[in-house]
Short mmCIF file of C-alpha atoms in Angstrom, two decimals:
data_model
loop_
_atom_site.label_atom_id
_atom_site.label_comp_id
_atom_site.label_asym_id
_atom_site.label_seq_id
_atom_site.Cartn_x
_atom_site.Cartn_y
_atom_site.Cartn_z
CA MET A 186 172.66 181.14 -81.21
CA LEU A 187 169.12 182.54 -80.92
CA GLU A 188 165.95 180.86 -79.71
CA PHE A 189 162.53 182.49 -79.51
CA ARG A 190 160.87 181.24 -76.35
CA ARG A 191 157.72 181.99 -74.41
CA GLU A 192 159.75 184.22 -72.07
CA GLY A 193 161.51 186.12 -74.87
CA ILE A 194 164.60 186.09 -77.09
CA TYR A 195 167.05 183.55 -75.64
CA CYS A 196 170.75 182.80 -76.14
CA PRO A 197 171.18 179.17 -75.00
CA GLN A 198 174.99 179.20 -75.03
CA GLY A 199 175.02 182.23 -72.73
CA ASN A 200 171.87 181.30 -70.78
CA PHE A 201 170.47 184.83 -70.91
CA TYR A 202 167.51 186.63 -72.47
CA ILE A 203 167.28 189.90 -74.39
CA ASP A 204 164.41 192.24 -73.39
CA PRO A 205 162.33 189.33 -72.00
CA TRP A 206 158.63 189.92 -71.33
CA LEU A 207 158.32 187.22 -68.65
CA PRO A 208 160.49 186.91 -65.50
CA VAL A 209 163.90 185.26 -66.05
CA ASP A 210 167.18 185.06 -64.17
CA TYR A 211 169.31 187.19 -66.50
CA ALA A 212 168.04 189.91 -68.84
CA ILE A 213 170.08 192.06 -71.19
CA ILE A 214 168.11 195.27 -71.80
CA THR A 215 168.45 197.20 -75.06
CA HIS A 216 166.72 200.35 -73.75
CA ALA A 217 164.34 201.55 -71.04
CA HIS A 218 161.01 201.79 -72.88
CA SER A 219 158.44 199.75 -71.02
CA ASP A 220 157.91 197.10 -73.72
CA HIS A 221 161.63 196.24 -73.64
CA ALA A 222 162.43 196.75 -69.95
CA ARG A 223 160.07 194.95 -67.61
CA VAL A 224 159.97 194.24 -63.90
CA GLY A 225 160.62 190.83 -62.34
CA MET A 226 164.06 189.87 -63.65
CA LYS A 227 166.62 188.66 -61.11
CA LYS A 228 169.49 190.48 -62.81
CA TYR A 229 169.76 193.12 -65.53
CA LEU A 230 172.57 194.15 -67.85
CA CYS A 231 172.35 197.45 -69.74
CA GLN A 232 174.36 200.34 -71.13
CA LYS A 233 175.56 202.86 -68.53
CA LEU A 234 173.37 205.72 -69.73
CA THR A 235 170.32 203.49 -69.41
CA GLU A 236 170.85 202.57 -65.75
CA PRO A 237 169.33 205.71 -64.12
CA ILE A 238 166.23 205.47 -66.33
CA LEU A 239 165.93 201.74 -65.70
CA ARG A 240 166.03 202.28 -61.93
CA LEU A 241 163.49 205.12 -62.25
CA ARG A 242 161.05 202.89 -64.08
CA LEU A 243 161.66 199.47 -62.47
CA GLY A 244 162.77 200.40 -58.97
CA SER A 245 165.96 201.63 -57.36
CA ASP A 246 166.61 198.23 -55.73
CA ILE A 247 166.86 196.14 -58.92
CA GLN A 248 170.15 194.29 -59.51
CA VAL A 249 171.84 195.97 -62.48
CA GLN A 250 175.22 195.68 -64.14
CA ALA A 251 175.91 198.60 -66.47
CA ILE A 252 178.68 198.65 -69.07
CA GLU A 253 179.98 201.10 -71.67
CA TYR A 254 179.41 200.84 -75.40
CA ASN A 255 181.91 198.48 -77.08
CA GLN A 256 183.01 197.04 -73.72
CA PRO A 257 183.20 193.25 -74.18
CA ILE A 258 182.26 190.92 -71.35
CA THR A 259 181.94 187.12 -71.28
CA ILE A 260 178.75 185.41 -70.17
CA ASN A 261 179.07 181.60 -70.06
CA ASN A 262 181.61 181.56 -72.92
CA VAL A 263 179.58 183.98 -75.05
CA LYS A 264 181.32 187.27 -75.80
CA VAL A 265 178.78 190.05 -75.33
CA SER A 266 179.06 193.76 -76.08
CA LEU A 267 176.63 196.67 -76.47
CA HIS A 268 176.68 199.04 -79.44
CA PRO A 269 174.79 202.30 -80.06
CA ALA A 270 171.29 201.86 -81.51
CA GLY A 271 170.52 205.59 -81.93
CA HIS A 272 166.97 205.08 -80.60
CA ILE A 273 166.96 206.94 -77.26
CA LEU A 274 169.52 207.73 -74.58
CA GLY A 275 171.54 204.60 -73.75
CA SER A 276 169.84 202.40 -76.34
CA ALA A 277 171.99 199.51 -77.46
CA GLN A 278 172.27 196.68 -79.93
CA VAL A 279 173.38 193.43 -78.26
CA ARG A 280 176.25 191.69 -80.04
CA MET A 281 176.78 188.02 -79.18
CA GLU A 282 179.76 185.97 -80.39
CA TYR A 283 180.22 182.23 -79.84
CA LYS A 284 182.67 179.96 -81.70
CA GLY A 285 183.02 182.45 -84.58
CA ARG A 286 179.29 183.02 -85.05
CA ILE A 287 177.90 186.49 -84.39
CA ALA A 288 174.31 187.49 -83.71
CA VAL A 289 173.00 191.01 -83.10
CA ALA A 290 169.70 191.95 -81.47
CA SER A 291 169.00 195.56 -82.35
CA GLY A 292 166.05 196.35 -80.06
CA ASP A 293 164.56 199.54 -81.47
CA TYR A 294 166.85 201.77 -83.51
CA LYS A 295 167.08 204.67 -85.92
CA ILE A 296 169.76 205.75 -88.37
CA GLN A 297 169.19 209.52 -88.08
CA ASP A 298 171.47 211.35 -85.65
CA ASP A 299 169.12 213.35 -83.41
CA GLY A 300 171.99 215.14 -81.65
CA LEU A 301 170.87 213.80 -78.30
CA CYS A 302 171.70 210.09 -78.13
CA THR A 303 174.75 208.21 -79.39
CA PRO A 304 174.32 207.62 -83.17
CA PHE A 305 173.56 204.15 -84.56
CA GLU A 306 176.62 202.00 -85.19
CA PRO A 307 176.42 199.22 -87.82
CA VAL A 308 177.64 195.85 -86.49
CA ARG A 309 178.54 193.06 -88.90
CA CYS A 310 176.98 189.72 -88.00
CA HIS A 311 175.61 186.42 -89.27
CA GLU A 312 172.14 186.86 -87.72
CA PHE A 313 170.35 190.17 -87.16
CA ILE A 314 167.12 190.86 -85.29
CA SER A 315 165.46 193.98 -86.68
CA GLU A 316 162.34 195.86 -85.71
CA SER A 317 159.97 197.01 -88.48
CA THR A 318 157.75 199.64 -86.79
CA PHE A 319 157.80 201.80 -89.94
CA GLY A 320 158.62 199.06 -92.44
CA LEU A 321 156.72 200.54 -95.39
CA PRO A 322 158.12 202.82 -98.14
CA VAL A 323 155.69 205.62 -97.24
CA TYR A 324 157.67 206.29 -94.07
CA ASN A 325 160.65 208.48 -94.96
CA TRP A 326 161.67 211.11 -92.41
CA LEU A 327 162.76 214.63 -93.23
CA PRO A 328 166.28 215.57 -92.08
CA VAL A 329 166.38 216.32 -88.35
CA SER A 330 167.35 219.95 -89.00
CA GLN A 331 164.31 220.39 -91.29
CA ILE A 332 161.79 218.84 -88.92
CA ASN A 333 163.20 220.92 -86.05
CA ALA A 334 162.86 224.08 -88.15
CA ASN A 335 159.26 223.17 -89.02
CA MET A 336 158.39 222.77 -85.35
CA ALA A 337 160.11 226.04 -84.44
CA ASN A 338 158.28 227.93 -87.21
CA TRP A 339 154.93 226.56 -86.05
CA VAL A 340 155.63 227.63 -82.47
CA GLN A 341 156.83 231.09 -83.52
CA ASP A 342 153.70 231.66 -85.61
CA ASN A 343 151.56 230.66 -82.64
CA LYS A 344 153.55 232.89 -80.33
CA ALA A 345 153.11 235.88 -82.64
CA ASN A 346 149.35 235.41 -82.34
CA GLY A 347 149.32 234.91 -78.58
CA ILE A 348 148.56 231.21 -78.94
CA THR A 349 150.07 228.60 -76.64
CA SER A 350 151.76 225.66 -78.35
CA ILE A 351 151.13 222.20 -76.85
CA LEU A 352 153.31 219.41 -78.23
CA ILE A 353 152.53 215.74 -77.59
CA GLY A 354 155.47 213.36 -77.32
CA TYR A 355 156.56 210.31 -75.31
CA ALA A 356 158.06 211.16 -71.93
CA LEU A 357 161.20 209.14 -72.67
CA GLY A 358 163.07 210.10 -75.82
CA LYS A 359 160.61 212.14 -77.85
CA ALA A 360 159.99 214.84 -75.22
CA GLN A 361 163.70 215.52 -74.85
CA ARG A 362 164.11 215.77 -78.63
CA ILE A 363 161.30 218.33 -78.76
CA MET A 364 162.95 220.31 -75.97
CA LYS A 365 166.26 220.39 -77.85
CA ALA A 366 164.54 221.36 -81.10
CA LEU A 367 162.75 224.30 -79.44
CA GLU A 368 165.61 225.50 -77.25
CA GLY A 369 165.73 229.29 -77.42
CA VAL A 370 162.39 229.59 -79.24
CA GLY A 371 160.46 230.28 -76.03
CA ASP A 372 160.01 229.24 -72.43
CA LEU A 373 159.55 225.48 -72.09
CA TYR A 374 157.01 223.90 -69.72
CA VAL A 375 156.75 220.14 -69.24
CA HIS A 376 154.41 217.71 -67.51
CA TYR A 377 155.77 216.14 -64.31
CA ALA A 378 156.11 212.71 -66.03
CA ILE A 379 158.60 214.28 -68.42
CA ASP A 380 160.35 216.08 -65.60
CA ARG A 381 160.99 212.73 -63.86
CA VAL A 382 162.65 211.33 -66.97
CA ASN A 383 164.60 214.56 -67.46
CA ARG A 384 166.08 214.12 -63.99
CA ALA A 385 167.31 210.66 -64.98
CA PHE A 386 168.95 212.23 -68.04
CA THR A 387 170.67 214.71 -65.74
CA ASP A 388 171.87 211.82 -63.55
CA SER A 389 173.50 210.39 -66.68
CA GLY A 390 175.32 213.66 -67.27
CA ILE A 391 173.12 214.81 -70.17
CA GLN A 392 172.42 218.55 -70.34
CA LEU A 393 168.91 219.54 -71.42
CA PRO A 394 167.50 223.00 -72.12
CA SER A 395 166.15 224.85 -69.08
CA TYR A 396 162.45 224.31 -68.41
CA GLN A 397 159.73 224.59 -65.82
CA THR A 398 157.52 221.79 -64.56
CA LEU A 399 153.86 222.63 -64.96
CA ASP A 400 151.40 222.05 -62.14
CA PHE A 401 148.13 221.26 -63.91
CA SER A 402 146.22 220.93 -60.63
CA ASN A 403 146.22 224.73 -60.18
CA LYS A 404 144.87 225.69 -63.63
CA PRO A 405 148.12 227.17 -64.97
CA LYS A 406 147.95 230.81 -66.09
CA GLY A 407 150.18 233.23 -67.93
CA LEU A 408 151.14 230.73 -70.63
CA GLU A 409 150.01 232.74 -73.66
CA GLY A 410 152.43 232.08 -76.48
CA GLU A 411 154.56 229.65 -74.47
CA ILE A 412 155.50 226.02 -75.17
CA ILE A 413 154.03 223.06 -73.25
CA ILE A 414 155.23 219.48 -73.77
CA VAL A 415 153.10 216.60 -72.46
CA PRO A 416 152.91 212.79 -72.92
CA PRO A 417 150.32 211.22 -75.28
CA SER A 418 148.03 210.12 -72.45
CA LEU A 419 146.99 213.77 -71.92
CA PHE A 420 145.82 214.36 -75.47
CA GLY A 421 142.17 215.45 -75.36
CA SER A 422 142.16 215.61 -71.55
CA ASN A 423 140.39 218.26 -69.51
CA MET A 424 143.82 219.36 -68.28
CA LEU A 425 144.75 220.56 -71.75
CA LYS A 426 141.25 221.79 -72.62
CA GLY A 427 141.55 224.14 -69.64
CA ILE A 428 144.40 226.03 -71.30
CA PRO A 429 142.87 228.95 -73.29
CA ARG A 430 143.95 229.86 -76.82
CA ALA A 431 146.11 226.79 -77.40
CA TYR A 432 147.00 224.77 -80.48
CA THR A 433 148.07 221.14 -80.22
CA ALA A 434 150.59 219.20 -82.31
CA ILE A 435 151.27 215.47 -82.22
CA CYS A 436 154.91 214.49 -82.67
CA SER A 437 154.99 210.94 -84.01
CA GLY A 438 156.19 209.02 -87.01
CA TRP A 439 152.56 208.16 -87.69
CA MET A 440 152.02 211.79 -88.67
CA GLN A 441 153.82 210.96 -91.93
CA VAL A 442 150.42 209.82 -93.13
CA ARG A 443 148.09 212.79 -93.51
CA GLY A 444 145.03 210.81 -92.50
CA ALA A 445 146.48 210.18 -89.07
CA ARG A 446 146.49 213.89 -88.28
CA ARG A 447 142.91 214.34 -89.43
CA TRP A 448 141.84 211.32 -87.44
CA ARG A 449 143.31 212.71 -84.25
CA SER A 450 141.88 216.20 -84.77
CA ALA A 451 145.16 217.82 -83.85
CA ASP A 452 146.04 221.29 -85.12
CA ALA A 453 149.38 220.06 -86.48
CA GLY A 454 151.45 216.93 -86.84
CA PHE A 455 155.21 216.46 -87.07
CA ALA A 456 156.62 213.18 -88.33
CA ILE A 457 159.39 212.90 -85.79
CA SER A 458 160.31 209.40 -84.65
CA ASP A 459 162.93 207.51 -82.66
CA HIS A 460 162.50 204.53 -85.00
CA ALA A 461 164.14 203.94 -88.36
CA ASP A 462 162.14 204.85 -91.44
CA TRP A 463 161.96 202.58 -94.49
CA GLN A 464 165.34 203.63 -95.87
CA GLY A 465 166.85 203.46 -92.41
CA LEU A 466 165.74 199.85 -91.97
CA LEU A 467 167.19 198.90 -95.35
CA THR A 468 170.43 200.73 -94.55
CA ALA A 469 170.83 198.86 -91.27
CA VAL A 470 170.16 195.45 -92.85
CA LYS A 471 172.62 196.09 -95.66
CA ALA A 472 175.32 197.41 -93.33
CA CYS A 473 175.26 194.43 -90.97
CA GLU A 474 175.67 191.98 -93.90
CA ALA A 475 173.69 189.31 -92.06
CA GLU A 476 172.94 185.93 -93.64
CA LYS A 477 169.59 185.82 -91.86
CA VAL A 478 167.35 188.62 -90.63
CA TYR A 479 164.63 188.06 -88.04
CA VAL A 480 161.93 190.72 -88.22
CA THR A 481 159.92 191.73 -85.16
CA HIS A 482 157.17 194.22 -84.32
CA GLY A 483 155.63 196.60 -86.85
CA PHE A 484 155.08 195.87 -90.53
CA LYS A 485 157.01 192.62 -90.17
CA SER A 486 155.14 190.70 -92.90
CA GLU A 487 155.68 193.44 -95.46
CA PHE A 488 159.28 194.12 -94.50
CA SER A 489 160.36 190.47 -94.33
CA ARG A 490 158.65 189.76 -97.67
CA TYR A 491 160.52 192.67 -99.27
CA LEU A 492 163.83 191.40 -97.88
CA ASN A 493 163.23 187.87 -99.15
CA GLU A 494 162.29 189.17 -102.61
CA SER A 495 165.48 191.28 -102.54
CA GLY A 496 167.66 188.25 -101.85
CA VAL A 497 168.06 188.66 -98.09
CA GLU A 498 166.76 185.66 -96.13
CA ALA A 499 164.26 186.97 -93.59
CA GLU A 500 161.76 185.47 -91.15
CA GLU A 501 159.00 186.99 -89.06
CA ILE A 502 159.13 186.35 -85.33
CA THR A 503 156.51 187.06 -82.71
CA THR A 504 157.47 189.18 -79.71
CA ALA A 505 155.72 191.33 -77.11
CA PHE A 506 157.43 194.53 -78.26
CA GLY A 507 155.63 197.60 -79.57
CA SER A 508 153.18 198.29 -76.75
CA GLU A 509 154.70 201.02 -74.63
CA GLU A 510 152.60 202.01 -71.66
CA GLU A 511 152.71 205.68 -72.60
CA LEU A 512 150.65 205.11 -75.69
CA ASP A 513 147.07 206.11 -75.92
CA GLU A 514 145.25 202.95 -76.98
CA THR A 515 143.59 204.82 -79.83
CA LEU A 516 146.95 205.70 -81.36
CA PRO A 517 148.81 203.29 -83.62
CA LYS A 518 151.70 201.70 -81.77
CA GLU A 519 155.12 203.26 -82.30
#
């Protein structure tokens, strides 16, 4: 039921693609990160919460059909439904059923419930496409409550010393998690790129903590002890260097490895990720009970080898995922 073509992941019986990277007639989109949702498709299908973000990023005039989670539709005799992936708002696994065979393309996913997006839902299938961004045993996340408390403690210590806290996180997904984690700890200020995404969240009916949008062009003042959230592209920029008495923290799963924090010269690092850690990947594979697992972007060689040695048939596949535009090129891809 799955073919891996030059344009992307293809379902021949349904004549549609999943997160294609080249223009096609019909694209089912798992979520709105730029490496999974690209311009140029004639028609898109996505989960309802994804639609406002998709239009924000690809254009308001794109042709989109949006459906609810667990709402089955038929595309050329293939039964298709979307199921929560727990990655970011509106993220979905694509379930395809044809003549009793079931395949699931997970996109990106995580098992942890971040309290912001719909939690991951295991879907039984014969074939499962899994990411492997953090497919090594060293990547094991702390509980969400613990990592949130660590961030809050860091900010409160800074605040007590009159130091401004700058947190680096992707505009879509990570920034909103940081905002929720620090709600009530202090006044929140965000870069305009995050504000744009926040507005799409609001259009989807999601309530976020109150915040102010920071105008960096006017050398912002009066921020001593406050909280600023910006996307990774601003790390090390003159915009941030112009803020006096400020400490910077990178919020990324790559911060699990101590060397990454030293390498980036940040003042702190918090291993917070919207991807599954090692145990999360294994949990998802076990829960879906698939006969065959296709492993995409990340540590796919290591993860697929481990699955094969554990008795689960697995195969690496090459995709164009894992290169979100928000990433600084000097950062590892998440």
